mmCIF file of C-alpha atoms and ligand atoms in Angstrom:
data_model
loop_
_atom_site.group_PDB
_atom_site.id
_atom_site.type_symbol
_atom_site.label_atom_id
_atom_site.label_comp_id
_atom_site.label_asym_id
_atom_site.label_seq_id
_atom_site.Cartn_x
_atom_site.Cartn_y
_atom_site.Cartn_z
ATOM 1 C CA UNK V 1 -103.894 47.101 138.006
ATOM 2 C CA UNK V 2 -102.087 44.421 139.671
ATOM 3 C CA UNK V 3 -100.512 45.207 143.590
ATOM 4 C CA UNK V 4 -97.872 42.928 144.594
ATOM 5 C CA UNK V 5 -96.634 42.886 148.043
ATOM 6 C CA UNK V 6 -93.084 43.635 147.724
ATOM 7 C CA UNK V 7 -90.447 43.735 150.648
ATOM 8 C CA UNK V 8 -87.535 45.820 148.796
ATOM 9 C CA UNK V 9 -83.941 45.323 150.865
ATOM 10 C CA UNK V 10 -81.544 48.227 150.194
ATOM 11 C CA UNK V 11 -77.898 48.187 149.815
ATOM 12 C CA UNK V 12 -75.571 50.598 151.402
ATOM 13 C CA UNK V 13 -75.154 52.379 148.269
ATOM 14 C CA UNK V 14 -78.411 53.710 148.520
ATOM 15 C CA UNK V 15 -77.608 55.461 151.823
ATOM 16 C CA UNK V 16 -74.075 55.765 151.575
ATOM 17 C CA UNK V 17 -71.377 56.402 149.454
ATOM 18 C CA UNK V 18 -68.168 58.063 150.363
ATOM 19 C CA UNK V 19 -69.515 61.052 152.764
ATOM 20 C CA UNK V 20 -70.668 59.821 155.584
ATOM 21 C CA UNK V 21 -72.540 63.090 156.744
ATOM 22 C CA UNK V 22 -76.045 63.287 157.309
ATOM 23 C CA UNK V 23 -76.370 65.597 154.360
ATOM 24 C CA UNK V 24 -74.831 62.974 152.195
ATOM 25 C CA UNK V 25 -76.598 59.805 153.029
ATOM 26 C CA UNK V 26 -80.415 62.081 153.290
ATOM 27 C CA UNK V 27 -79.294 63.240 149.717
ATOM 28 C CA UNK V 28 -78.324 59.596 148.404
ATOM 29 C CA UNK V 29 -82.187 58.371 149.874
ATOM 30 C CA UNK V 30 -83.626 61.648 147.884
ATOM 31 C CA UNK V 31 -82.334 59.646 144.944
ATOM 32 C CA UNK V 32 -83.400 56.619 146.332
ATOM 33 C CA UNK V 33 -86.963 57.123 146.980
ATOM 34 C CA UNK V 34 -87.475 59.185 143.249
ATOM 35 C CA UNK V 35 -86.635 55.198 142.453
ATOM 36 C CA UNK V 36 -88.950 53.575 144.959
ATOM 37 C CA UNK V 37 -91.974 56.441 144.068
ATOM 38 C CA UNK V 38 -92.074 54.509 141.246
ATOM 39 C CA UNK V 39 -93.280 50.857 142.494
ATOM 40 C CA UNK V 40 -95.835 53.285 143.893
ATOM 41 C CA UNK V 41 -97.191 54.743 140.738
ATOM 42 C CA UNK V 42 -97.827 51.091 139.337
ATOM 43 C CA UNK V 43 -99.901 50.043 142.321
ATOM 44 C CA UNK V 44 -97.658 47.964 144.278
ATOM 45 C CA UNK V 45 -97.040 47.845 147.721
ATOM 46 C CA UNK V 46 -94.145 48.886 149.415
ATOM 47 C CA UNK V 47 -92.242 47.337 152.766
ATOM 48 C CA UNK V 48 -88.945 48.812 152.572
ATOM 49 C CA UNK V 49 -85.792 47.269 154.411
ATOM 50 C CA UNK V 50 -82.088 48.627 154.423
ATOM 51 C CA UNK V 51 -78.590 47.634 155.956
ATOM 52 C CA UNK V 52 -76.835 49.710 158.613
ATOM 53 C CA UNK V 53 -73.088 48.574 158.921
ATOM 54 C CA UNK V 54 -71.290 51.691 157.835
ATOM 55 C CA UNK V 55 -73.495 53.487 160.234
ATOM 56 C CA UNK V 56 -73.621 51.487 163.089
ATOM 57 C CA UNK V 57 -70.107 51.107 163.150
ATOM 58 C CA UNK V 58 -69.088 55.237 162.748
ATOM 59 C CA UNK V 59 -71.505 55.510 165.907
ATOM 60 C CA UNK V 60 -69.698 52.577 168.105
ATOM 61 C CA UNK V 61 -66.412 54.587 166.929
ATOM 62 C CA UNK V 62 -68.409 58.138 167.885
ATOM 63 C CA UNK V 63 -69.359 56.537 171.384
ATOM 64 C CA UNK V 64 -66.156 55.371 172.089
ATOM 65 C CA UNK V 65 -64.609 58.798 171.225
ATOM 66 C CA UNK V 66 -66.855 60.582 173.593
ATOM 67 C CA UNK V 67 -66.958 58.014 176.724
ATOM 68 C CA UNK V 68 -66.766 59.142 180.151
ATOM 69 C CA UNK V 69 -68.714 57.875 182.923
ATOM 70 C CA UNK V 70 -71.577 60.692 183.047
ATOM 71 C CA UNK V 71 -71.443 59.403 179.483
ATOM 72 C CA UNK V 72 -71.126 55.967 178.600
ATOM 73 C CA UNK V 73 -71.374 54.465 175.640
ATOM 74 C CA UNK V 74 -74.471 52.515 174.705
ATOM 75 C CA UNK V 75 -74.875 49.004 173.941
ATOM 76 C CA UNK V 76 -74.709 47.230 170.232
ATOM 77 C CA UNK V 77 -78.264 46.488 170.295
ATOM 78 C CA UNK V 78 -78.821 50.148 171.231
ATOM 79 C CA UNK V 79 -76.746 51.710 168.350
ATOM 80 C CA UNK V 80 -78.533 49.469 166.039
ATOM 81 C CA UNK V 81 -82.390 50.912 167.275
ATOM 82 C CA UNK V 82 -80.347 54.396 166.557
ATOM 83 C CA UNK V 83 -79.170 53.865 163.462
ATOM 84 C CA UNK V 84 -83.082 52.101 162.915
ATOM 85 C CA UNK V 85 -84.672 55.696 163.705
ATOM 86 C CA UNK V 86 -81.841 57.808 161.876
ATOM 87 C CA UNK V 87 -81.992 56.056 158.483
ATOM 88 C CA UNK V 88 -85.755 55.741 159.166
ATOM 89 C CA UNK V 89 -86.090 58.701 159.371
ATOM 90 C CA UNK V 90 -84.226 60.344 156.435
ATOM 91 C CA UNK V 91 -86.173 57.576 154.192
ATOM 92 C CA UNK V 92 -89.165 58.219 155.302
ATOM 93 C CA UNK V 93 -89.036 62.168 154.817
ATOM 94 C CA UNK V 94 -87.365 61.218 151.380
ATOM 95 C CA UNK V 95 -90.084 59.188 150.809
ATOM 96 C CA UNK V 96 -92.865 61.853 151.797
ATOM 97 C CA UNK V 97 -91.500 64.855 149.845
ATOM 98 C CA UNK V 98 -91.016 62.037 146.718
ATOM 99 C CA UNK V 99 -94.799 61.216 147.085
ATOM 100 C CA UNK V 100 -96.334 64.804 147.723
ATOM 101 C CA UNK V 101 -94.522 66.105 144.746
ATOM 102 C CA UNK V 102 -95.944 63.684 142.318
ATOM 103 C CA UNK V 103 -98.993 64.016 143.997
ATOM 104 C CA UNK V 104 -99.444 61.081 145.768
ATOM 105 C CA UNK V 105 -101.552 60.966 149.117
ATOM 106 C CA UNK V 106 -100.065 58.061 151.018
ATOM 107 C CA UNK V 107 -98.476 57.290 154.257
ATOM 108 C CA UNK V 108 -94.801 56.459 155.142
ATOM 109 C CA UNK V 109 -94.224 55.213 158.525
ATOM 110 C CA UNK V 110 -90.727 53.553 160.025
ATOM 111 C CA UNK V 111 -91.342 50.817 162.761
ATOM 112 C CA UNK V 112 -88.480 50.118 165.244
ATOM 113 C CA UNK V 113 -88.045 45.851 164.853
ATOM 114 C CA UNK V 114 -86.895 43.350 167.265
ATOM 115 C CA UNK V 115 -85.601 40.989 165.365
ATOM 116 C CA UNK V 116 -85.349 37.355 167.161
ATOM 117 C CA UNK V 117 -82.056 35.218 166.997
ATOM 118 C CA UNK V 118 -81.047 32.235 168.890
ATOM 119 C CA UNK V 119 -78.925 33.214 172.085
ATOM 120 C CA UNK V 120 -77.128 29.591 171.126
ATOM 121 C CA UNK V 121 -76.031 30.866 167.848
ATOM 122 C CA UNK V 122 -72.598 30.285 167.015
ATOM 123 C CA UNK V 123 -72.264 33.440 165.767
ATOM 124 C CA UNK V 124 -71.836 34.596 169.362
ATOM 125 C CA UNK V 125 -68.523 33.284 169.640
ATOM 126 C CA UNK V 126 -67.361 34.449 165.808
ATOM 127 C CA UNK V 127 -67.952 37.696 164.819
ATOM 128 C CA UNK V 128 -68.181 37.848 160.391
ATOM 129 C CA UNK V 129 -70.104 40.357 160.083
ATOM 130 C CA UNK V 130 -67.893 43.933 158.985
ATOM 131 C CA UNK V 131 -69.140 46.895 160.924
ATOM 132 C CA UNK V 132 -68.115 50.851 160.470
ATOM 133 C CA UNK V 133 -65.220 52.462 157.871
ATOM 134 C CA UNK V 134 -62.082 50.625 156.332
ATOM 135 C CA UNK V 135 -58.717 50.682 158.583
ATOM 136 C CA UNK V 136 -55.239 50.314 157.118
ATOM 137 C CA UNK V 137 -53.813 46.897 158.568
ATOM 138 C CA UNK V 138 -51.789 48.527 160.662
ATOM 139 C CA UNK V 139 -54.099 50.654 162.386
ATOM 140 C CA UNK V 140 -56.328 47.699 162.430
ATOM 141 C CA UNK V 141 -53.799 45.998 164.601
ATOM 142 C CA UNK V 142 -53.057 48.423 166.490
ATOM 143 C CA UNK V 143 -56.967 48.994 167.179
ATOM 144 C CA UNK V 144 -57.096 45.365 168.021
ATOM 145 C CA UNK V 145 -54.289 45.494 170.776
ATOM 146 C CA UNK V 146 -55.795 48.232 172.452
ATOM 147 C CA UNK V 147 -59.047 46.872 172.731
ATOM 148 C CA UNK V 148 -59.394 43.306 172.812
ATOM 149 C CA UNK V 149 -63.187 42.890 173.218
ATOM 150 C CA UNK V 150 -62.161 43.877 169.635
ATOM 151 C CA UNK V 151 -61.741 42.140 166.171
ATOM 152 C CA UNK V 152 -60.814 43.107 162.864
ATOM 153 C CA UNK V 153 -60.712 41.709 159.502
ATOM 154 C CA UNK V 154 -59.027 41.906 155.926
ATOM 155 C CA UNK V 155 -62.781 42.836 153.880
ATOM 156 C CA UNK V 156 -62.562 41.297 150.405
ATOM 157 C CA UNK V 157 -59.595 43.364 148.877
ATOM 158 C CA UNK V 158 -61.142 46.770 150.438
ATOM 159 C CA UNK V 159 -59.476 46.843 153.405
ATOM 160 C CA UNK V 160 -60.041 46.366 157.263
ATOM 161 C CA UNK V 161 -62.775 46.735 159.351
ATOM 162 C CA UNK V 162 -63.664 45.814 162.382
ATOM 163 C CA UNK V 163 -66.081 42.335 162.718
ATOM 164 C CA UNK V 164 -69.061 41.599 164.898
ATOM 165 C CA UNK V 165 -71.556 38.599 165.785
ATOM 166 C CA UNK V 166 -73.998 38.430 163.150
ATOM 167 C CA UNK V 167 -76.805 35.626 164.256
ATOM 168 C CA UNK V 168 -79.702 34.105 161.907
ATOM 169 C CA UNK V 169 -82.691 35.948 162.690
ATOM 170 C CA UNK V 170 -85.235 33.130 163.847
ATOM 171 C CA UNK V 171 -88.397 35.756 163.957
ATOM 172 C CA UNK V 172 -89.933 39.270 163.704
ATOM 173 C CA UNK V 173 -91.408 40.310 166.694
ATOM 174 C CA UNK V 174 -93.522 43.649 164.873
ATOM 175 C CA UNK V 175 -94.392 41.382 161.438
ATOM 176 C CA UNK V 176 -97.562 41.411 162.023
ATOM 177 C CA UNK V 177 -98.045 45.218 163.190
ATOM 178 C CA UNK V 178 -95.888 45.645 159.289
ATOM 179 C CA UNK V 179 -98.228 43.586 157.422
ATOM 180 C CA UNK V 180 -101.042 45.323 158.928
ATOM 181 C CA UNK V 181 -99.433 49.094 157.830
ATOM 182 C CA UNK V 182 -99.462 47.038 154.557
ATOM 183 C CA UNK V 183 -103.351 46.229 154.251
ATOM 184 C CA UNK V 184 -104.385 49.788 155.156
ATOM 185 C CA UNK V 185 -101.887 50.969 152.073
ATOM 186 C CA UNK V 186 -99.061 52.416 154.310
ATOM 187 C CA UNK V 187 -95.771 52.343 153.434
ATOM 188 C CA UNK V 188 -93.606 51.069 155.728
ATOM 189 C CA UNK V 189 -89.793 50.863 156.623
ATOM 190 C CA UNK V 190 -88.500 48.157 159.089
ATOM 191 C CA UNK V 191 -85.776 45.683 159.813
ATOM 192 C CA UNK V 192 -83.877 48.479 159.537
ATOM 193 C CA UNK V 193 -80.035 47.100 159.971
ATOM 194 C CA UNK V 194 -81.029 43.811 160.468
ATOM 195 C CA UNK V 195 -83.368 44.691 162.882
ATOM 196 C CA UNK V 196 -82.126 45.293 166.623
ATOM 197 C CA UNK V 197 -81.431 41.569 167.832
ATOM 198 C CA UNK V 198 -82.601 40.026 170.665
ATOM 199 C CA UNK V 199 -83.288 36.441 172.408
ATOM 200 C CA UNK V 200 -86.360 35.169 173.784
ATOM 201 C CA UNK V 201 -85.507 33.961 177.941
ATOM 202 C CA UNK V 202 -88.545 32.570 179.903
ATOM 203 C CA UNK V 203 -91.197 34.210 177.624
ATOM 204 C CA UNK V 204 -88.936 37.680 177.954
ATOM 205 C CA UNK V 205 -87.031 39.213 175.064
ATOM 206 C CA UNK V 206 -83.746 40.945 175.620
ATOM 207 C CA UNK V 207 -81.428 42.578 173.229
ATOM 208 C CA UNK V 208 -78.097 41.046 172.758
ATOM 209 C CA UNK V 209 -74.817 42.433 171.057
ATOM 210 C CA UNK V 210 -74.630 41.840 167.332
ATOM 211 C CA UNK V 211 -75.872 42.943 163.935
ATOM 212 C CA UNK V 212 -77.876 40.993 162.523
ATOM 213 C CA UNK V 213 -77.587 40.613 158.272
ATOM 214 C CA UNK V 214 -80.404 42.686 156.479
ATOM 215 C CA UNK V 215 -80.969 40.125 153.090
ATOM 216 C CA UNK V 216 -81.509 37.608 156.118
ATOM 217 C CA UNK V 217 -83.818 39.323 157.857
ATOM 218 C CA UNK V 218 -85.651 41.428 155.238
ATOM 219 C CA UNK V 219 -86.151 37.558 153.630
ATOM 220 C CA UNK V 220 -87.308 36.388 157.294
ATOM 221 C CA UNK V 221 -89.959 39.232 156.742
ATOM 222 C CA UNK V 222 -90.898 38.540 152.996
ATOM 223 C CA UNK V 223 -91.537 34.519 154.320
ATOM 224 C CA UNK V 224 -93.719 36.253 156.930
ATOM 225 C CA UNK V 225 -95.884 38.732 155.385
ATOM 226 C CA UNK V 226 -96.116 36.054 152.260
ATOM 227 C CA UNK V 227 -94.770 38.608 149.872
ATOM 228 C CA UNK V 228 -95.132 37.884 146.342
ATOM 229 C CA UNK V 229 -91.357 39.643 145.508
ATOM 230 C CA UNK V 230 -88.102 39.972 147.235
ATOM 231 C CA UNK V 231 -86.310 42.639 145.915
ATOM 232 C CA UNK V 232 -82.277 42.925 146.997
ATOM 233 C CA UNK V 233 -81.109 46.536 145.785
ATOM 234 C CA UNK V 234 -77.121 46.532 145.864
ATOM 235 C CA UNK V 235 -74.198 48.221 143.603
ATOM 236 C CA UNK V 236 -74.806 45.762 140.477
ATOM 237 C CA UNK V 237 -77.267 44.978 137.785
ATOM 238 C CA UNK V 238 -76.846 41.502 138.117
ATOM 239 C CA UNK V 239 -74.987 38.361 140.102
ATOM 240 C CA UNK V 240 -72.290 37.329 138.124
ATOM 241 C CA UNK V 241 -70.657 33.588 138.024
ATOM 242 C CA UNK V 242 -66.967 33.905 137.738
ATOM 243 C CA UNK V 243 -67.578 37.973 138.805
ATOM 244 C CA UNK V 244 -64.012 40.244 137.781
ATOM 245 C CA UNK V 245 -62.826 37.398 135.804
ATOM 246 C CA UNK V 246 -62.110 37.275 131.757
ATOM 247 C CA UNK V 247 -64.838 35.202 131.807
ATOM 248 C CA UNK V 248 -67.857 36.456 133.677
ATOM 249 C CA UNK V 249 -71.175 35.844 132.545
ATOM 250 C CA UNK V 250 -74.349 37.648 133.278
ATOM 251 C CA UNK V 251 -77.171 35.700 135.594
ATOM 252 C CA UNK V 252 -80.942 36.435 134.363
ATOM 253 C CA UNK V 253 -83.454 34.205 135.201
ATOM 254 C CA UNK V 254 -81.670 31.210 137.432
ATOM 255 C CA UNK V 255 -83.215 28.564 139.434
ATOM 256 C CA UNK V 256 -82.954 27.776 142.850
ATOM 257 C CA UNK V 257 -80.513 24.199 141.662
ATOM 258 C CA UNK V 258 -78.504 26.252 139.724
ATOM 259 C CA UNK V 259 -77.843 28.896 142.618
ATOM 260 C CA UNK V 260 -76.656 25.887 145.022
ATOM 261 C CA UNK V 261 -74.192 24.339 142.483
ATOM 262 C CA UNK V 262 -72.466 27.757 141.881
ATOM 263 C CA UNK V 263 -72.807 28.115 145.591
ATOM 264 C CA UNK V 264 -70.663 24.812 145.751
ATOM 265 C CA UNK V 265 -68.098 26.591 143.450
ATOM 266 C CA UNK V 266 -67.726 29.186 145.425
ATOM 267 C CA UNK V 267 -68.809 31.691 143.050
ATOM 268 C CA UNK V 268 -70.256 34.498 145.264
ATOM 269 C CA UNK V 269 -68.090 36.310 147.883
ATOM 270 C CA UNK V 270 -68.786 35.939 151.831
ATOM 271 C CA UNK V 271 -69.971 38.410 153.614
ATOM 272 C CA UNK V 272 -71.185 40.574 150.229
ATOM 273 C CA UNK V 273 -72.769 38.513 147.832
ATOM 274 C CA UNK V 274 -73.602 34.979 149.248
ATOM 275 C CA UNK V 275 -75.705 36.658 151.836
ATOM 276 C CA UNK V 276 -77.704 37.768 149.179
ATOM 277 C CA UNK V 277 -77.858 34.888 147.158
ATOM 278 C CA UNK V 278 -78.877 32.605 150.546
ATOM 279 C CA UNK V 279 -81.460 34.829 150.839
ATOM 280 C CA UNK V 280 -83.062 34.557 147.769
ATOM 281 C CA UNK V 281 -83.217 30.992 147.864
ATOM 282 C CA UNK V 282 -84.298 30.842 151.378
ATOM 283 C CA UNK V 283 -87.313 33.363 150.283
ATOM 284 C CA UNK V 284 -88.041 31.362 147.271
ATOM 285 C CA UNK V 285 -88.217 27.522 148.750
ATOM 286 C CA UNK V 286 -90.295 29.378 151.136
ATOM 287 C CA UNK V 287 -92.777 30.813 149.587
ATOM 288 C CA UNK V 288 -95.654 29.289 146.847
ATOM 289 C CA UNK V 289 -95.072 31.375 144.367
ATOM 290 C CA UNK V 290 -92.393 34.147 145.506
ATOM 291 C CA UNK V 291 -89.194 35.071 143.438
ATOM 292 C CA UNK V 292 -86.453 37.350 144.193
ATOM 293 C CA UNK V 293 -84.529 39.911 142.312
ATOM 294 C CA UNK V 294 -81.448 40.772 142.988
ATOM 295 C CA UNK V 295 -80.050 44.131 140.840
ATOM 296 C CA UNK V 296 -79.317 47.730 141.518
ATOM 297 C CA UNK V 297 -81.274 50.901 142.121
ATOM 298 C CA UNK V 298 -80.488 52.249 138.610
ATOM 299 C CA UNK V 299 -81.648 49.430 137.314
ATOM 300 C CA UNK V 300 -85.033 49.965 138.231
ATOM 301 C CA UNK V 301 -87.481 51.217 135.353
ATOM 302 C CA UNK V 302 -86.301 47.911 133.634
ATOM 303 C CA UNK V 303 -87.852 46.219 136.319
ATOM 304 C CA UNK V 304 -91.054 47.882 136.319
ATOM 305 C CA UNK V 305 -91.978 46.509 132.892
ATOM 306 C CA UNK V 306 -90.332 43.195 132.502
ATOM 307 C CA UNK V 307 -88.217 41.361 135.278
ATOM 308 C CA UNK V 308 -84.360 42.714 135.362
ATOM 309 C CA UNK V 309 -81.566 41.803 137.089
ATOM 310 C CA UNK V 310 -80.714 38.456 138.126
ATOM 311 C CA UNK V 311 -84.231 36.726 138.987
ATOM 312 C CA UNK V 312 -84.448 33.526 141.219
ATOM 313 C CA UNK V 313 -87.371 31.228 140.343
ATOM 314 C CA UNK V 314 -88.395 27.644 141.779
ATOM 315 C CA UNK V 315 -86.863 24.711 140.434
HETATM 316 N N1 ADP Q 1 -70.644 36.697 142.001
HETATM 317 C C1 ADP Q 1 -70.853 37.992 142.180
HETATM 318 N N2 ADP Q 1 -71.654 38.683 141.323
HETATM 319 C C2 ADP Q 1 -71.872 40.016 141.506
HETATM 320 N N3 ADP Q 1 -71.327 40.741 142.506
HETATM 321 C C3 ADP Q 1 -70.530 40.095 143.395
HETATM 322 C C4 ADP Q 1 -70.268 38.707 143.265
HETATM 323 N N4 ADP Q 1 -69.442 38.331 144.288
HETATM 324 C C5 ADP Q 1 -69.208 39.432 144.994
HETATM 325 N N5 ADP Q 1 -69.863 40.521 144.485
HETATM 326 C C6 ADP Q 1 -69.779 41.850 145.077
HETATM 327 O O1 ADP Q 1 -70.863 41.995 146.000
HETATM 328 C C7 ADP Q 1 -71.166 43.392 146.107
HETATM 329 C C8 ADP Q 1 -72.517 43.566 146.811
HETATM 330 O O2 ADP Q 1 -72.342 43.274 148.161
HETATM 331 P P1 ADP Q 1 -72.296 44.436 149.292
HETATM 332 O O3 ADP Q 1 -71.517 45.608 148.772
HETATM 333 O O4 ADP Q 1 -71.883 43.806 150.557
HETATM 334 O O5 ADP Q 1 -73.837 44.746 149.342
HETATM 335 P P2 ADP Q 1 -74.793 45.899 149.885
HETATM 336 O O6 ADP Q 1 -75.317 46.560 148.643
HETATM 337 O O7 ADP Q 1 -75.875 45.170 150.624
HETATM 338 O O8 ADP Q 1 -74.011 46.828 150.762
HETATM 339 C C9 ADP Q 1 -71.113 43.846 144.667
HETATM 340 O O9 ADP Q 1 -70.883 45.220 144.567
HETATM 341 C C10 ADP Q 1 -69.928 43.041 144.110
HETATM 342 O O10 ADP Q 1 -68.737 43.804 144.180
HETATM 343 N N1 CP Q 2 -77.116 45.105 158.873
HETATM 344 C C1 CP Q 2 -76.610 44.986 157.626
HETATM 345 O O1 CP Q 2 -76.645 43.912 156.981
HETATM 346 O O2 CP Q 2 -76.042 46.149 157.100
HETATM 347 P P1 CP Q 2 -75.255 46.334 155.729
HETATM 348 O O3 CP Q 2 -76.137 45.733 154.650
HETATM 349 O O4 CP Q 2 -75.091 47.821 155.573
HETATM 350 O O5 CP Q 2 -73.964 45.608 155.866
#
């Protein structure tokens, strides 16, 4: 049986939906790992990845509700270790009960990441990246003028929500510890949100305030490990070119020229599906023989057999 080496990058809708309770998101990763149980079965090997925003922004509002100054509230690069462990956590117990009820005797283990960016990003001085629940405009504003270490932005059509530094990840302090869960046939779950970001100073690392992209950073770990698949999990089958319009038409297998000249047209939205898209590419002209997938979580068993979704080769 073949084993690929596959770093799989989950969306938010496999954590989170509407309900933002724990209940909620532990239930949504049930579902989730019944899905990834199955890469399992066929032999490959799992490095699982997933995003954070919704989460690490409800805790930055959850902090700020509850500051006092026998209590204060903890950095960004703090909250993002938290939400690391949380969502660790509840995937990695999904993940367990997934395996022992099918019978499976293998490990799960979630590895709290450092994620390296450059403290001379601009990103430092323009915050893109959308954090925590959707405000009305008005209460956006109003959040804004109250705090204004603050910033919020109109999110494509859904609403506001509030906007922080989001640097390139330049390295993975703990790849190496990851790849090596990997040869001894553990399963493991890392660059959880991105990873928790910090800057190398005089051989030191420090963390720094931001939150750092996860299809960045889970494709900074795919280059790293030398995975043989990138796999983006996110709310649709496929990338679309012209997406929502009349005239929308299904990507399938698409090379890395292609992506670039409909990245030129501006076909994939900032901030949700160009991150994506950038990584793919990124992991492909990286690697000798890698591809990437980008699709959804239901779309799985099709990928098992034959490659679904939207597929990024060389070329
Ligand atoms: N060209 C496109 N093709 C497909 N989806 C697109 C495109 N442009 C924007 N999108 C949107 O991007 C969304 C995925 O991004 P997002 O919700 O940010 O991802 P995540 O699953 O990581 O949370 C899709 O649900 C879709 O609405
Ligand atoms: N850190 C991150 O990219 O999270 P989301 O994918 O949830 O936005």
């Amino acid at each position: 049986m073949m084993s690929r080496k596959i770093v799989i990058a989950l969306g938010g809708n496999a954590i989170l939906s509407k309900d933002a309770s724990a209940e909620a998101q532990q239930q949504a990763l049930r579902e989730t790992a019944e899905y990834l149980v199955k890469f399992v079965e066929k032999g490959d090997k799992l490095i699982i990845s997933h995003g954070n925003g919704p989460q690490v922004g409800n805790l930055l509002l959850q902090q700020a509700a509850a500051v006092s100054e026998k209590n204060p509230a903890l950095p960004l690069d703090t909250c993002v270790a938290m939400t690391q462990g949380s969502i660790g956590y509840w995937m990695q117990n999904a993940l367990d009960n997934a395996l022992a009820e099918k019978g499976i005797d293998k490990e799960v283990a979630t590895i709290v990441t450092q994620v390296i960016v450059d403290q001379n990003d601009d990103a430092f001085s323009n915050p893109t990246k959308p954090v925590g629940p959707f405000f009305t405009e008005e209460a956006a504003k109003a959040e804004m003028a109250a705090h204004e270490e603050m910033t919020f932005v109109e999110d494509a059509g859904r609403g506001w929500r509030r906007v922080v530094p989001s640097p390139r990840p330049t390295g993975i302090k703990e790849y190496k510890i990851i790849d090596r869960l990997t040869e001894n046939d553990v399963i493991s779950i890392s660059v959880g949100g991105g990873g928790v970001p910090v800057v190398e100073e005089n051989g030191k690392l420090h963390g720094v305030e931001a939150v750092i992209d996860k299809d960045f950073a889970s494709e900074k770990l795919a280059e790293l490990v030398n995975a043989d698949l990138l796999i983006i999990l996110t709310s649709v089958d496929n990338v679309y070119v012209n997406f929502n319009k009349p005239n929308q038409e299904k990507l399938e297998e698409v090379t890395v020229s292609q992506l670039k000249a409909y990245i030129k047209e501006d076909q994939f939205a900032k901030g949700s599906m160009l991150p994506k898209i950038e990584a793919a590419i990124e992991f492909v002209e990286a690697s000798q023989n890698g591809r990437a997938i980008v699709t959804s979580l239901e779309n799985i068993s099709q990928l098992l057999d034959n490659d679904a979704g939207t597929v990024i080769v060389k070329g």
